[in-house]
mmCIF file with all atom_site columns, C-alpha atoms in Angstrom:
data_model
loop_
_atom_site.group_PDB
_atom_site.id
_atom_site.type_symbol
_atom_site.label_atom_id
_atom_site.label_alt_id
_atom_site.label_comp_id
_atom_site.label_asym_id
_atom_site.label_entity_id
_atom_site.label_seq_id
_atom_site.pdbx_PDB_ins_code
_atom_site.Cartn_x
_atom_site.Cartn_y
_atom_site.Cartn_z
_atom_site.occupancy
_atom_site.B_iso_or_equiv
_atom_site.pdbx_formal_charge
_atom_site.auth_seq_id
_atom_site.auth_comp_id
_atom_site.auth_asym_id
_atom_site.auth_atom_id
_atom_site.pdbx_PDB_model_num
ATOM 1  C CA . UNK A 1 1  ? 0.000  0.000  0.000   1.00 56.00 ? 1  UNK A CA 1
ATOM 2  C CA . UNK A 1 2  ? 2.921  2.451  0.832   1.00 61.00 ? 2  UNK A CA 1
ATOM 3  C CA . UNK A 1 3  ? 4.668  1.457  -2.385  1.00 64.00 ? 3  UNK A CA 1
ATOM 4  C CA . UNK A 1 4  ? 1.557  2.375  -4.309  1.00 69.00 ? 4  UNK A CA 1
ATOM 5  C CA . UNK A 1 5  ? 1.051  5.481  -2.783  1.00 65.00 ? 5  UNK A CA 1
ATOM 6  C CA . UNK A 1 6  ? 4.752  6.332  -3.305  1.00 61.00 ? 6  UNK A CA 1
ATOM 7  C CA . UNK A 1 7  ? 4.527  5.801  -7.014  1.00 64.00 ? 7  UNK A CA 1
ATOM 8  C CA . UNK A 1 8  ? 0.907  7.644  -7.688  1.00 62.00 ? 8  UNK A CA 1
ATOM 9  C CA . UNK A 1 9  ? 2.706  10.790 -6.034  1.00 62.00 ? 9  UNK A CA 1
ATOM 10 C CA . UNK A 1 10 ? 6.131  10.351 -7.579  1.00 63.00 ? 10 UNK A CA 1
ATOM 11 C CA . UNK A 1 11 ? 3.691  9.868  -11.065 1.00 64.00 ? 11 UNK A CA 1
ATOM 12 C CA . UNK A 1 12 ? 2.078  13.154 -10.039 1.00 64.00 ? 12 UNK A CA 1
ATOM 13 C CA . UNK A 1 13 ? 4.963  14.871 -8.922  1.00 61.00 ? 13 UNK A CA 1
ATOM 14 C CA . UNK A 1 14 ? 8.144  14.131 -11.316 1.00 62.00 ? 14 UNK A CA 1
ATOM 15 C CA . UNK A 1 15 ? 6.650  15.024 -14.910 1.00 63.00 ? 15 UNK A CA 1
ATOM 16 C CA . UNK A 1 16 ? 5.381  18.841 -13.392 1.00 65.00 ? 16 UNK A CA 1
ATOM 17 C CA . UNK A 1 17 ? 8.738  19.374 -11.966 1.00 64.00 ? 17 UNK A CA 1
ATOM 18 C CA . UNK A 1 18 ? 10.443 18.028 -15.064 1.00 66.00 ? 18 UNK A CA 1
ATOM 19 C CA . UNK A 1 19 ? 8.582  20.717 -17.400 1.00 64.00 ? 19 UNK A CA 1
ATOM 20 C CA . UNK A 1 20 ? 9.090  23.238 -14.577 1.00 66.00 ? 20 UNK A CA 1
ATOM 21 C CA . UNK A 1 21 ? 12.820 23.320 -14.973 1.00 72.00 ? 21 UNK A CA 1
ATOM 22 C CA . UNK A 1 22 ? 12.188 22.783 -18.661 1.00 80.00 ? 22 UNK A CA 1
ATOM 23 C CA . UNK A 1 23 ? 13.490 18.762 -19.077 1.00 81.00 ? 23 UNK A CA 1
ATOM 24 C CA . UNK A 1 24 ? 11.373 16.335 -20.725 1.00 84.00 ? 24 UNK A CA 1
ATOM 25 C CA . UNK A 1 25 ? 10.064 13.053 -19.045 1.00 82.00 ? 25 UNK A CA 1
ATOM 26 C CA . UNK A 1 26 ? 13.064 11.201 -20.082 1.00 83.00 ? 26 UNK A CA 1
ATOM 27 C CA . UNK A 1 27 ? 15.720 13.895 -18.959 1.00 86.00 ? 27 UNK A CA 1
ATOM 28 C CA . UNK A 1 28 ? 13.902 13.684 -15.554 1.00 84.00 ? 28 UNK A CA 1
ATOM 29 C CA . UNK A 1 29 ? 14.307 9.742  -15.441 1.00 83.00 ? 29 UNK A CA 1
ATOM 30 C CA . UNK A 1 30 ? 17.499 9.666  -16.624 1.00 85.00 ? 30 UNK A CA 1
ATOM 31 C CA . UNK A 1 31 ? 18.697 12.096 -13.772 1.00 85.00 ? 31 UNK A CA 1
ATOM 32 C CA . UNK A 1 32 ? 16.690 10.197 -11.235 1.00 84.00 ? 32 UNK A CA 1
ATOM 33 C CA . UNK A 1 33 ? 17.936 6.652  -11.900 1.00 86.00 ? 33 UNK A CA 1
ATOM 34 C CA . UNK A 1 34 ? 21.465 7.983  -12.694 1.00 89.00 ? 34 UNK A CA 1
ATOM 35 C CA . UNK A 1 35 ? 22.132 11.343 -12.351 1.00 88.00 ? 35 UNK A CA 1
ATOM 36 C CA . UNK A 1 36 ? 22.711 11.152 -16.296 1.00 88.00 ? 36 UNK A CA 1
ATOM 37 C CA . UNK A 1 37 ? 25.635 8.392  -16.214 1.00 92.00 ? 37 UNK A CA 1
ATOM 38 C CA . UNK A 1 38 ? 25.775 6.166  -19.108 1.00 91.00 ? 38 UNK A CA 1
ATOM 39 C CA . UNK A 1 39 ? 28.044 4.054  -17.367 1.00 93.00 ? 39 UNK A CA 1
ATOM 40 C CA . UNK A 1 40 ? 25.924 3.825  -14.297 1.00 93.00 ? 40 UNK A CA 1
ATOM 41 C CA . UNK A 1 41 ? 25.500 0.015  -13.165 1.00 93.00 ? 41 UNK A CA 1
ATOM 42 C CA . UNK A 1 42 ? 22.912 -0.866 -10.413 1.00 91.00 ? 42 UNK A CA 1
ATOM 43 C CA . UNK A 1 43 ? 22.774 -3.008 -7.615  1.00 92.00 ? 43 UNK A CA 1
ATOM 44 C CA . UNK A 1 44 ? 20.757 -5.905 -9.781  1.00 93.00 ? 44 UNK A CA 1
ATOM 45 C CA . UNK A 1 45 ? 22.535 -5.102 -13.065 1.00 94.00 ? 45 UNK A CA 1
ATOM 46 C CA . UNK A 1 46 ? 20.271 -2.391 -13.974 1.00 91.00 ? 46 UNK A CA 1
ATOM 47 C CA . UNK A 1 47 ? 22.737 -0.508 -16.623 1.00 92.00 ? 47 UNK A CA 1
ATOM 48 C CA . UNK A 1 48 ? 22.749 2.877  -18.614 1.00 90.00 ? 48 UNK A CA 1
ATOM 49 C CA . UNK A 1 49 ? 21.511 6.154  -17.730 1.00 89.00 ? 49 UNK A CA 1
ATOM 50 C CA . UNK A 1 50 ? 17.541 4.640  -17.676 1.00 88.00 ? 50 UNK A CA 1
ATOM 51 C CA . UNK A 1 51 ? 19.083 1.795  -15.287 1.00 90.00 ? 51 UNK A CA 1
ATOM 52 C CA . UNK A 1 52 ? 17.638 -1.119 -17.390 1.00 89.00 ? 52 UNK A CA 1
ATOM 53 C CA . UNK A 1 53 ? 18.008 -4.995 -16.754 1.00 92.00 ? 53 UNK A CA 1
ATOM 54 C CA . UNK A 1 54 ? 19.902 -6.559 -20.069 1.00 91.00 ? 54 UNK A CA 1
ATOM 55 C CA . UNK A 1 55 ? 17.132 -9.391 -20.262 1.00 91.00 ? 55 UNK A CA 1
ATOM 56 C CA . UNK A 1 56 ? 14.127 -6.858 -20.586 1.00 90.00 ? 56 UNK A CA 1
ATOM 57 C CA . UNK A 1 57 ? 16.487 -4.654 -22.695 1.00 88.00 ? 57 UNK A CA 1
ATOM 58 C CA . UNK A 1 58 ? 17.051 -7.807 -25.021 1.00 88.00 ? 58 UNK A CA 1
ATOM 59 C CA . UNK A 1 59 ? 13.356 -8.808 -24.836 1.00 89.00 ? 59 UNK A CA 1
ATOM 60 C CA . UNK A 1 60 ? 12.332 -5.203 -26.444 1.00 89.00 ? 60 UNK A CA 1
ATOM 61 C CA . UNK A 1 61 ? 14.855 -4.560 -28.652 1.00 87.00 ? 61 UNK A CA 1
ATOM 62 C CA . UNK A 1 62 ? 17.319 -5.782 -31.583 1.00 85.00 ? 62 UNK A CA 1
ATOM 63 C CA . UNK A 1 63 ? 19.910 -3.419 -30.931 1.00 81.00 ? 63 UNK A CA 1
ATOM 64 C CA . UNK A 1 64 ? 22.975 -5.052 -29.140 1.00 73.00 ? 64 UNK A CA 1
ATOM 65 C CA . UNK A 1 65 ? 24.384 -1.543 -27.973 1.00 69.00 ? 65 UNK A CA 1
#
């Protein structure tokens, strides 16, 4: 229940700051995951700047970069 609440107000919240201080929705997730680093690699093996898994990275795309 928390967690859900959390994410309904970080929903609400993140895109109206984002186009306050004039980033787009994926500027604003990029900062939050990583703070912009490409090379940023997370606890689980989350990597890039969006902090995605490899295996749902492969699932969705053909690109191998």
């Amino acid at each position: 229940m928390k967690t859900t609440l959390l994410i309904l107000l970080l929903t609400a919240f993140i895109p109206a700051q984002a186009r306050a201080v004039g980033f787009s929705l994926l500027e604003a997730l990029s900062l939050i995951e990583s703070g912009n680093n490409d090379r940023a690699i997370g606890r689980a093996g989350e990597v890039s700047r969006y902090q995605i898994l490899p295996t749902v990275w492969r699932r969705y795309s053909h690109s191998a970069a």
